[in-house]
Coordinates of C-alpha atoms and ligand atoms in Angstrom, one line a residue:
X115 CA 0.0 0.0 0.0
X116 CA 2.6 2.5 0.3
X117 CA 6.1 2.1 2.1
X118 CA 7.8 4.5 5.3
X119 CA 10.1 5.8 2.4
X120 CA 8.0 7.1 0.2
X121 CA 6.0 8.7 3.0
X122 CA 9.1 10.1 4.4
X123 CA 9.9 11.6 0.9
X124 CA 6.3 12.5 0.0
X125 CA 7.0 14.6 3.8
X126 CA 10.6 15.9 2.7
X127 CA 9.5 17.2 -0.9
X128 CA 6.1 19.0 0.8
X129 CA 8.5 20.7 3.2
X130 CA 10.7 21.8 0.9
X131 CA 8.7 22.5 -1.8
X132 CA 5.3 24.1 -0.2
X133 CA 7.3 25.9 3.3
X134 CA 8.6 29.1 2.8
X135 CA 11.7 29.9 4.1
X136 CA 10.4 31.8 6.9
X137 CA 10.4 29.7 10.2
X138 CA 13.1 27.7 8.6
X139 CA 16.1 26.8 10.2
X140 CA 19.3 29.4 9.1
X141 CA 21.5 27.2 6.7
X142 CA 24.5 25.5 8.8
X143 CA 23.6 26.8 12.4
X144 CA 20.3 25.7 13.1
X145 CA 18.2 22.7 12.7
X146 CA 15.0 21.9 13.5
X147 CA 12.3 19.0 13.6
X148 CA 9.7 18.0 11.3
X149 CA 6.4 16.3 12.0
X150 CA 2.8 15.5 9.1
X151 CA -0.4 14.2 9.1
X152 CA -0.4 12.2 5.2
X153 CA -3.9 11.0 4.0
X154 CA -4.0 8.0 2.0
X155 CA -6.8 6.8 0.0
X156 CA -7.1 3.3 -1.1
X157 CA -10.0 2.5 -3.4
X158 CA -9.3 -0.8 -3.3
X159 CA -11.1 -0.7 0.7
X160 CA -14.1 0.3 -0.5
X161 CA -14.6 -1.2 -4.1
X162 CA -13.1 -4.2 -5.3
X163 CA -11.5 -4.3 -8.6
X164 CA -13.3 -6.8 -11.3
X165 CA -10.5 -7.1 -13.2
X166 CA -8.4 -7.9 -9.6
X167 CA -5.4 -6.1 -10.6
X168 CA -4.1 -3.6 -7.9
X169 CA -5.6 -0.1 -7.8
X170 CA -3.3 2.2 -7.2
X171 CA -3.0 4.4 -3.4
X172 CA -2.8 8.1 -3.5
X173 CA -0.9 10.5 -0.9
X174 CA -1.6 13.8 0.4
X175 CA 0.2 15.7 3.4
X176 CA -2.6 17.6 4.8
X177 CA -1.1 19.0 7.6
X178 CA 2.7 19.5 8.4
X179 CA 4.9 21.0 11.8
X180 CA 8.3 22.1 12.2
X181 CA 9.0 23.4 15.6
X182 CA 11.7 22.1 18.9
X183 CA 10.5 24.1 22.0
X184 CA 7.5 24.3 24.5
X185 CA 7.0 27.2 26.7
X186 CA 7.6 27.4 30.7
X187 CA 4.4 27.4 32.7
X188 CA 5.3 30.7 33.9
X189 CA 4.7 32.0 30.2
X190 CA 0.9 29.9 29.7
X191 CA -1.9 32.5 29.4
X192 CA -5.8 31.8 30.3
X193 CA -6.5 33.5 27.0
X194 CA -6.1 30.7 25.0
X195 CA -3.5 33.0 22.7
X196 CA -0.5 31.3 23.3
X197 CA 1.1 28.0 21.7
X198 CA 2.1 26.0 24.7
X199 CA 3.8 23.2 23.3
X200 CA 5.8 23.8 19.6
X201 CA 7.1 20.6 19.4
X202 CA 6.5 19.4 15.4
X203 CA 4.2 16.6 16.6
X204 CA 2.0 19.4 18.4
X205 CA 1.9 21.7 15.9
X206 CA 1.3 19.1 13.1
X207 CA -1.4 17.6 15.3
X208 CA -3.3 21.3 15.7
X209 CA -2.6 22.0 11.7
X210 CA -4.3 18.7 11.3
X211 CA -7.2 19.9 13.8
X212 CA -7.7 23.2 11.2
X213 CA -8.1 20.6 7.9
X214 CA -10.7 18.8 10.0
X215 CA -12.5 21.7 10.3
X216 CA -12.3 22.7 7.3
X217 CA -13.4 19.5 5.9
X218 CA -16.5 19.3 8.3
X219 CA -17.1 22.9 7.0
X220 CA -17.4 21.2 3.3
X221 CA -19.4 18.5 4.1
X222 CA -21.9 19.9 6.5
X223 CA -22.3 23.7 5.3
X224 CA -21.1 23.6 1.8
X225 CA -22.1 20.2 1.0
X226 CA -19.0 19.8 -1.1
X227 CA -16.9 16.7 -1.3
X228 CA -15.0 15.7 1.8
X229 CA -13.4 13.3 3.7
X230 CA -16.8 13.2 6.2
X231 CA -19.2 11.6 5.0
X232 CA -22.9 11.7 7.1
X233 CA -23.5 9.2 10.2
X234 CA -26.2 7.7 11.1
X235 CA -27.2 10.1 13.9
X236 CA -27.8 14.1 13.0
X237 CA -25.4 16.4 12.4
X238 CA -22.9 13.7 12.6
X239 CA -20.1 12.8 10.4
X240 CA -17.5 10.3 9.6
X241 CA -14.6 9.4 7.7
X242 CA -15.3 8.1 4.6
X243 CA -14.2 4.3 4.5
X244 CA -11.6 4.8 2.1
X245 CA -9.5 7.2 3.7
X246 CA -6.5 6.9 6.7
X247 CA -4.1 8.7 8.1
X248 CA -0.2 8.3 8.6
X249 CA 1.4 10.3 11.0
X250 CA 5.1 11.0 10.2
X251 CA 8.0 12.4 12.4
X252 CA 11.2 12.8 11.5
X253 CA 12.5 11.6 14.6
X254 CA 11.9 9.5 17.5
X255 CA 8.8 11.3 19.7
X256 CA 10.5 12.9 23.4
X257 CA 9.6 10.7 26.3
X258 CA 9.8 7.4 26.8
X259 CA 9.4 6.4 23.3
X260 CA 13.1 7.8 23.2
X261 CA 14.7 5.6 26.0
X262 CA 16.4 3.5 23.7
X263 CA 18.9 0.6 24.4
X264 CA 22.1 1.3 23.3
X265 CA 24.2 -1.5 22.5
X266 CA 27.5 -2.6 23.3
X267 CA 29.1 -2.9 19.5
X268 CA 26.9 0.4 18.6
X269 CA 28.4 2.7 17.1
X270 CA 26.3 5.5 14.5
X271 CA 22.6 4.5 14.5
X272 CA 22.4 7.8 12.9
X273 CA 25.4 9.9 11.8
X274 CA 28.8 8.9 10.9
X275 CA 31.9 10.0 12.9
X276 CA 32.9 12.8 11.5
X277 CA 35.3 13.6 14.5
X278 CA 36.0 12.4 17.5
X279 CA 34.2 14.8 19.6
X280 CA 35.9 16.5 22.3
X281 CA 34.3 17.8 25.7
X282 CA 34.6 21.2 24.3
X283 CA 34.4 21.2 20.4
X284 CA 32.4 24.0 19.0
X285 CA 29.3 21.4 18.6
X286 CA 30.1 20.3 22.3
X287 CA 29.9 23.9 23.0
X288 CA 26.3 24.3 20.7
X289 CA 24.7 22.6 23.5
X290 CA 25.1 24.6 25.9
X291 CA 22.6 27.5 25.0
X292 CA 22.4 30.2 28.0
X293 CA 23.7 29.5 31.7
X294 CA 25.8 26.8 31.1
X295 CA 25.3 26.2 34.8
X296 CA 22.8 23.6 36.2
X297 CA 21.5 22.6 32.9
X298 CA 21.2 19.4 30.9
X299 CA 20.9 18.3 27.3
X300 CA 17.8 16.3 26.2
X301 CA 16.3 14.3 24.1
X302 CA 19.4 13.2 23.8
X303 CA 21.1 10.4 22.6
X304 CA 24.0 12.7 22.1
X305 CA 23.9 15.0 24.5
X306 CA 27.1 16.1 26.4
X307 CA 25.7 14.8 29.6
X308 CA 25.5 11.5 28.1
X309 CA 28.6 11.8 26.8
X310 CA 30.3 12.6 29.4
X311 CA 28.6 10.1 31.2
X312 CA 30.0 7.3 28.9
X313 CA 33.1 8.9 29.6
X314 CA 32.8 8.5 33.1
X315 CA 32.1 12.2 34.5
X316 CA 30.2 11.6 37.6
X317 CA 28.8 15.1 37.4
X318 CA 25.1 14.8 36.8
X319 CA 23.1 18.0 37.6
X320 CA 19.6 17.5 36.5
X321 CA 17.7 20.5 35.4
X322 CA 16.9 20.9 31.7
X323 CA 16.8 24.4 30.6
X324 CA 16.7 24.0 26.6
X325 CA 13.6 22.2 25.2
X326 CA 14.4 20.9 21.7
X327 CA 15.1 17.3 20.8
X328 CA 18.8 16.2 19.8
X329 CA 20.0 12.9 17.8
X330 CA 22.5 10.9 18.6
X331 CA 26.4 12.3 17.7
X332 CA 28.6 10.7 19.8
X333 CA 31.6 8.8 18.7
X334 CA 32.5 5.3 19.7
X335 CA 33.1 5.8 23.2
X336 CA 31.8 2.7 25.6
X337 CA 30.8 3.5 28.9
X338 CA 31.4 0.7 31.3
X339 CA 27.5 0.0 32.9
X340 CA 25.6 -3.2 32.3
X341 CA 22.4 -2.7 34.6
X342 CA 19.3 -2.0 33.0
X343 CA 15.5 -2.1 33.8
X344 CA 15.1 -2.8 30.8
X345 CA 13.0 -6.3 29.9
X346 CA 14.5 -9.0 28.1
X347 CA 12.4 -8.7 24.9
X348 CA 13.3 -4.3 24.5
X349 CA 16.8 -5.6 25.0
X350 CA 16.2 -8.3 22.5
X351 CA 14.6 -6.8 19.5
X352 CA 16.8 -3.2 20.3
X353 CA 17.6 -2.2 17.0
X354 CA 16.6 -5.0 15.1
X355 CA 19.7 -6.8 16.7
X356 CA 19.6 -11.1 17.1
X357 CA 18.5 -11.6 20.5
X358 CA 21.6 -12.7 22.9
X359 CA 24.6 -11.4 20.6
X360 CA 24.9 -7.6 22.7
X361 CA 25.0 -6.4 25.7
X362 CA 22.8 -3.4 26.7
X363 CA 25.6 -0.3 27.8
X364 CA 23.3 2.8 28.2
X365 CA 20.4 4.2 27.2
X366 CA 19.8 7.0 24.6
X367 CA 18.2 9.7 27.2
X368 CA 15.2 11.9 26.9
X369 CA 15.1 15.0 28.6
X370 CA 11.0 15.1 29.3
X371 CA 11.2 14.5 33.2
X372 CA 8.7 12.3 35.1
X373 CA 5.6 14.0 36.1
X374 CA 4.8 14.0 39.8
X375 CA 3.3 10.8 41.6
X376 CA 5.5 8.7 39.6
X377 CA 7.9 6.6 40.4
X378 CA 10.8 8.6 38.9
X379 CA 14.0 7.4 37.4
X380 CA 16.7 5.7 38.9
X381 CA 19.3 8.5 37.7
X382 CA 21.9 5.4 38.1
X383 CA 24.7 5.7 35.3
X384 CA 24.1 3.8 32.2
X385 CA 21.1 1.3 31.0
X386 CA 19.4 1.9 34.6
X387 CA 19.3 6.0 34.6
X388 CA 15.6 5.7 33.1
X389 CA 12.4 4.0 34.1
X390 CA 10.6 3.2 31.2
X391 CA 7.1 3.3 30.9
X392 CA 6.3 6.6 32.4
X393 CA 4.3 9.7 31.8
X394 CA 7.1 12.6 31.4
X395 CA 6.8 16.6 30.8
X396 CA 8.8 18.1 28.5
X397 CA 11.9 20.1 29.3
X398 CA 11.7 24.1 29.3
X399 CA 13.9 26.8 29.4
X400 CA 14.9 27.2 33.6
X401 CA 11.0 27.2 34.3
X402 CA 9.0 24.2 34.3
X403 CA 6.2 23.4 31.1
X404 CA 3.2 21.9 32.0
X405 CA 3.1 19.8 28.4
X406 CA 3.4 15.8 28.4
X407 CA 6.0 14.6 26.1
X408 CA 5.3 13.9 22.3
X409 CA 5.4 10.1 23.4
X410 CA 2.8 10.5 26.3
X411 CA 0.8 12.3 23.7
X412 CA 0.8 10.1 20.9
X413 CA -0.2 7.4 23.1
X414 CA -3.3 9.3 23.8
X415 CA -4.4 10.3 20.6
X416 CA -4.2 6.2 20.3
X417 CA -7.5 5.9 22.5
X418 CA -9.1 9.3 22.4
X419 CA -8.6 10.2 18.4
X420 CA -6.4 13.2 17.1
X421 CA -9.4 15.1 16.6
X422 CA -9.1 16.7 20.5
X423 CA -12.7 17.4 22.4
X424 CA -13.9 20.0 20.4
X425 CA -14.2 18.2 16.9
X426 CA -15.9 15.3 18.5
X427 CA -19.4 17.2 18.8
X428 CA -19.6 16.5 15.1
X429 CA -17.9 13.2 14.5
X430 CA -19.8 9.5 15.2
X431 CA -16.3 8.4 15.7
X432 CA -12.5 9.6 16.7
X433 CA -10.0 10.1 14.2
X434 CA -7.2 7.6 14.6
X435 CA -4.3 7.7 13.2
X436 CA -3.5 3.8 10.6
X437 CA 0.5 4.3 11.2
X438 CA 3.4 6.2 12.8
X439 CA 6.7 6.4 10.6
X440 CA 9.7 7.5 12.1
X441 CA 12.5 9.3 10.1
X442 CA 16.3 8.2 10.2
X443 CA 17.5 8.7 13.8
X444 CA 18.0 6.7 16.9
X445 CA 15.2 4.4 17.0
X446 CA 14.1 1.2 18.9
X447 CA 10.8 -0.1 17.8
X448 CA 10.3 -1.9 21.0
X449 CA 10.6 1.6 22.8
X450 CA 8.0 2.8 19.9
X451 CA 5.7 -0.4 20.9
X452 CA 6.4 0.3 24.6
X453 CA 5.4 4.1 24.7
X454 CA 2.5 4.3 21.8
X455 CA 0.5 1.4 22.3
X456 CA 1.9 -0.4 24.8
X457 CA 0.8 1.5 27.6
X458 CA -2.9 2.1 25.9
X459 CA -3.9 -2.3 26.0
X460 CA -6.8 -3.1 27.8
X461 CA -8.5 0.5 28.6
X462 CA -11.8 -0.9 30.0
X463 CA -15.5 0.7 29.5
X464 CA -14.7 2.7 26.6
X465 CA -17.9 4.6 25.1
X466 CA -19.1 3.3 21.8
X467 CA -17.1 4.6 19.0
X468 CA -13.5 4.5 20.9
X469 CA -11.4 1.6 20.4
X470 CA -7.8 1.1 20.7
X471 CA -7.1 0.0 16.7
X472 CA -3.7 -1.2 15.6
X473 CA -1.4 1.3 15.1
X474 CA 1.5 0.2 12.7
X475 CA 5.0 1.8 13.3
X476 CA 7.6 2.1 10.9
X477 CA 11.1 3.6 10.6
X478 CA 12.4 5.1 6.8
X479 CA 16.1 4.9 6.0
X480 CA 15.7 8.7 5.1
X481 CA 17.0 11.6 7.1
X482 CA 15.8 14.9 7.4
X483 CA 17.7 17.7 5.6
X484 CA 17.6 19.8 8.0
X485 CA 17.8 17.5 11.3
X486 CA 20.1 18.1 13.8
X487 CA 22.4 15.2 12.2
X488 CA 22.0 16.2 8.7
X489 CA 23.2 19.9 9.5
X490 CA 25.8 18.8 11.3
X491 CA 27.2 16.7 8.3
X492 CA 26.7 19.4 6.3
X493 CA 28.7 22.0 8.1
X494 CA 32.0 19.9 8.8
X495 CA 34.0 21.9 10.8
X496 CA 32.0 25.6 10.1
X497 CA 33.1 26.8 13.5
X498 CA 30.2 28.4 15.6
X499 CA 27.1 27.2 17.3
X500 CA 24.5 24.7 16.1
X501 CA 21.3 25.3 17.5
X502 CA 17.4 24.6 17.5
X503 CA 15.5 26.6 15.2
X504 CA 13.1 28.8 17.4
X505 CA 10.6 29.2 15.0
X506 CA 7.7 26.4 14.2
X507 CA 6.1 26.2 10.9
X508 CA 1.9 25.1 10.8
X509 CA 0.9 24.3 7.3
X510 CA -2.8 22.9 6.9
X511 CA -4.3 21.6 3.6
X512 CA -6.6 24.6 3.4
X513 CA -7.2 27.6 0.6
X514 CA -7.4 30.3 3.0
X515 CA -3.6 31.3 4.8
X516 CA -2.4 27.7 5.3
X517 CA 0.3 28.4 6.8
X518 CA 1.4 30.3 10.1
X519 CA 4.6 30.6 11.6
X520 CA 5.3 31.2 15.4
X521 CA 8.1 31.9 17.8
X522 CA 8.0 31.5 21.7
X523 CA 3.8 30.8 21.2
X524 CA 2.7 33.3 18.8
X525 CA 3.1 34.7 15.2
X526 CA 6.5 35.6 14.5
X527 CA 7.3 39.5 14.0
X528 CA 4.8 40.5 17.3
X529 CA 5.7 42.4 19.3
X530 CA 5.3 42.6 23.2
X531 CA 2.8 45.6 22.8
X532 CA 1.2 43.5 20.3
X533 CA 0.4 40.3 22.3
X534 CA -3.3 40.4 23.6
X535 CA -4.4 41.2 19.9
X536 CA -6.0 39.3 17.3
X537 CA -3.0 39.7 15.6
X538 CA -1.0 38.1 18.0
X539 CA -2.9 34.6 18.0
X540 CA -1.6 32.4 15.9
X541 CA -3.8 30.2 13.2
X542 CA -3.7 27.3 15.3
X543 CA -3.8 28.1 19.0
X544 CA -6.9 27.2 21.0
X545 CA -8.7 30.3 20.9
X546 CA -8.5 30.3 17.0
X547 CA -9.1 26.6 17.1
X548 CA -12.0 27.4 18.8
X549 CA -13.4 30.5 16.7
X550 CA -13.3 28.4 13.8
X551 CA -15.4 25.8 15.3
X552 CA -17.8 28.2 16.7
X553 CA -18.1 29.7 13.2
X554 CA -18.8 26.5 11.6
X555 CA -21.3 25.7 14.3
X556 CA -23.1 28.7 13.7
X557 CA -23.1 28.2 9.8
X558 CA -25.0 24.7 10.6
X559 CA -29.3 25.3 10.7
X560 CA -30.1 24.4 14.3
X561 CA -32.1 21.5 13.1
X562 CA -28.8 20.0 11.7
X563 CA -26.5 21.0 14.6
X564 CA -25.5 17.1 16.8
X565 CA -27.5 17.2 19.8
X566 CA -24.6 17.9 21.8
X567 CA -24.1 21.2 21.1
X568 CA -28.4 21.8 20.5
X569 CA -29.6 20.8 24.1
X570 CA -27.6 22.8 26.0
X571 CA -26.5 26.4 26.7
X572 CA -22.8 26.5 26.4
X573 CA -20.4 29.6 26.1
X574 CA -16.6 29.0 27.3
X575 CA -14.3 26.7 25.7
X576 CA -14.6 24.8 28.8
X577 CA -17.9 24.0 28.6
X578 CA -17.8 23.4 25.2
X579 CA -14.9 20.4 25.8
X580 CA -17.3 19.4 28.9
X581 CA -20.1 18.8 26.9
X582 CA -18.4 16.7 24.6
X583 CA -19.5 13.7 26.6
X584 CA -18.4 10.5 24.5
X585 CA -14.5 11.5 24.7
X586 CA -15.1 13.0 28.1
X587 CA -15.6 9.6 29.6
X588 CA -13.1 8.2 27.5
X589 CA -10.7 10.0 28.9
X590 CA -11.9 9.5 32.2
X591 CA -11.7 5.6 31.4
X592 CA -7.9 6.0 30.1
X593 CA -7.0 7.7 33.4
X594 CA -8.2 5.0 35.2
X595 CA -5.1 3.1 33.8
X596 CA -1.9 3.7 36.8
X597 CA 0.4 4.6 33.2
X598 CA -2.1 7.4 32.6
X599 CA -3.5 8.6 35.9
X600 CA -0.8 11.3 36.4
X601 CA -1.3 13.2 33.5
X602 CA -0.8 16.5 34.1
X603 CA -4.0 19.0 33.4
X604 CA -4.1 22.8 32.6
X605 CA -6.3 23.9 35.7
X606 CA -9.7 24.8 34.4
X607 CA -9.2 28.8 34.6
X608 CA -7.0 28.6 31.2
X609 CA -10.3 27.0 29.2
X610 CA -12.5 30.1 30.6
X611 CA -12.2 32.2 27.3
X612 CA -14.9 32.4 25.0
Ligands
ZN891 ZN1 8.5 16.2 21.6

């Protein structure tokens, strides 16, 4: 049906092709991450073929994110205004959000083609039977899909050795954005930290203050750690390695810290310096974020749809996601397994509609121009810092201003007297998230409108989530699981705007 390469270069050519170059990273000193939402239709699921030979699949990206950072809680706003988390995943996911509207706003105002099609109860919709949806990413997602056993005879799951980095090359150096003091690398199979950790460096002070994912660029130093928590079977299948024929050495180390009430890691050097298996935050700059990692997330969407609360007043059934492909980069597909699905089995009294389907994960052999690794080979031995890009790019598969680039949470070119504006929100945060789907709702004749939305009085954005009451008590039903029950919730006064 189609294979993770060509979706990775169907991704690639859309970024380079339909992305401007604002929001992208600045040639040879910054890199960034990329993250899409590709529709595939296969006629072949909903009409068989007489003549039995194979129809062929089409592709479309209809959403696409670039984007590394996440905003501190200090920085959240109750407006609504603000992009919280800019992670490529995130912002993808929310572009994706805006085509579902706008294909709801075909299908149930316009009555134009779509990919809804009408339910069985009114004002409801649903995907038409043909269609699915691929998420891509170039990398591995932050969080615990990103523990990953490293192997004794690994060398360069990802880039080559270019050098044989020093504590204090220029790259070495990269890292270290701001106070060098009390800060830590993450995401971060190459991070200096773990480096020097492999190197035997005791020093381990814990407090992340950059939020942006890195890939793995260490050389072929071993550390000398066997312990692991780690099962047999992640050990195993690490890597696609025969069972037996390694040892586990260390971990590849994700910077998203565990969320309160859990356990917590072990913080021992090597394999056991991670649990696995738990919900995690991401990292932010000095202050705290109140966003799960892209792994925690993803897991979610698994059970509750990518749609989010809002879209599910006019949908019979979530939108899940058929596959996850994973670019070139440090990868482990038991970690994948362990993170996306693995901690979703088994979610009991789920409403009617909700499921937990099969989600198929993949890895392409093609890297991302513009990753951290690719920019790195690139550059040689440019001196200077390499850096995140602190933009993120939203592109949605929709005529009116598809795309929308932000820095630090909103457009990019505000400025502080401007924040508070409608100028200042970008395309895709909740409050324009949520105008759109007040607008469409008000284009729908009340005797179309689902009865969600009909029988009720409703006004904030709050109440408007509330009321979706299907994916209400889904949710409620996934947090009765102990690997979800310490998720981490925006208190209710940032969903009071209207
Ligand atoms: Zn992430």
């Amino acid at each position: 049906m189609w294979t993770a390469d060509e979706i990775a270069q169907l991704c690639y050519a859309h970024y380079s092709v339909k992305l401007p170059k604002q929001g992208k990273p600045e040639p040879n000193r910054e890199w960034t991450l990329l993250a899409a939402v590709v529709k595939i239709q296969s006629p072949a699921n909903q009409v068989c073929d007489a003549t039995d030979k194979e129809v062929p699949v089409t592709k479309e990206v209809v959403s696409m994110g670039t984007g590394t950072k996440c905003i501190g809680q200090s920085k959240m706003r109750k407006s609504g205004d603000i992009l919280n988390d800019s992670h490529a995943e995130i912002i993808a996911r929310r572009s994706f959000q805006r085509y579902l509207l706008h294909q709801l706003h075909l299908a149930a105002v316009l009555k134009e083609d779509s990919v809804f099609v009408p339910g069985t109860q009114r004002g409801l919709w649903k995907l038409r039977p043909d269609l699915s949806f691929v998420f891509f990413s170039s990398h591995t997602p932050c969080g615990d899909a990103s523990i990953i056993p490293m192997l004794e005879f690994e060398e360069q799951p990802c880039c080559p050795v270019i050098r044989n980095w020093a504590i204090n090359s220029p790259v070495e150096k990269s890292n270290n954005l701001e106070d060098s003091k009390n800060k830590r690398d993450c995401e971060d199979p190459g991070s200096s930290v773990a480096k020097k950790m492999r190197l035997g460096t005791p020093a381990m002070t814990l407090s992340n203050s950059i939020a942006h994912h890195e890939t793995q660029e260490s050389g072929s130093i071993k550390p000398d750690v066997s312990s692991s928590n780690l099962t047999k079977e992640e050990l195993d299948t690490a890597n696609g390695i025969a069972p037996g024929s390694f040892k586990v050495v260390d971990v590849y180390r994700t910077g998203a810290k565990c969320v309160p009430g859990e356990t917590g890691d072990l913080r021992k050097p090597g394999a056991a310096y991670h649990q696995v298996g738990l919900l995690r935050v991401k990292p932010g700059r000095g202050d705290r974020t109140c966003s799960m990692s892209c792994s925690d997330k993803m897991a979610r969407w698994n059970v509750l749809g990518c749609q989010g609360a809002l879209l599910m007043h006019f949908l019979e059934e979530p939108i899940y996601l058929s596959a996850v492909v994973i670019g070139k980069c440090p990868y482990s597909q038991e970690a994948m397994r362990r993170a996306l699905t693995g901690r979703c089995q088994e979610v009991l009294a789920l409403p009617r509609g909700f499921g937990v389907p099969e989600l198929k994960i993949e890895q392409s052999s093609l890297l991302f121009e513009q990753s951290r690794c690719a920019v790195q080979m690139q550059r040689a031995d440019i001196p200077g810092r390499l850096v995140p890009c602190g933009a993120a790019i939203s592109w949605s598969a929709v005529p009116e201003h598809p795309l929308d680039v932000t820095a630090n949470g909103f457009p990019q070119g505000i400025t502080k007297k401007e924040i508070g504006s409608p100028r200042a929100r970008s395309r895709i945060s909740k409050v324009e998230l949520f105008r759109s789907f007040q607008k469409l709702l008000s284009s729908i004749t009340e005797d179309k409108q689902p009865d969600s939305v009909r029988v009720q009085k409703l006004d904030t954005y709050q109440e408007y989530k509330e009321a979706a009451s299907a994916y209400q008590e889904a949710w409620s039903a996934l947090r009765k699981k102990p690997s979800f029950a310490s998720w981490i919730r925006n208190p209710p006064d940032y969903h009071q705007f209207k």
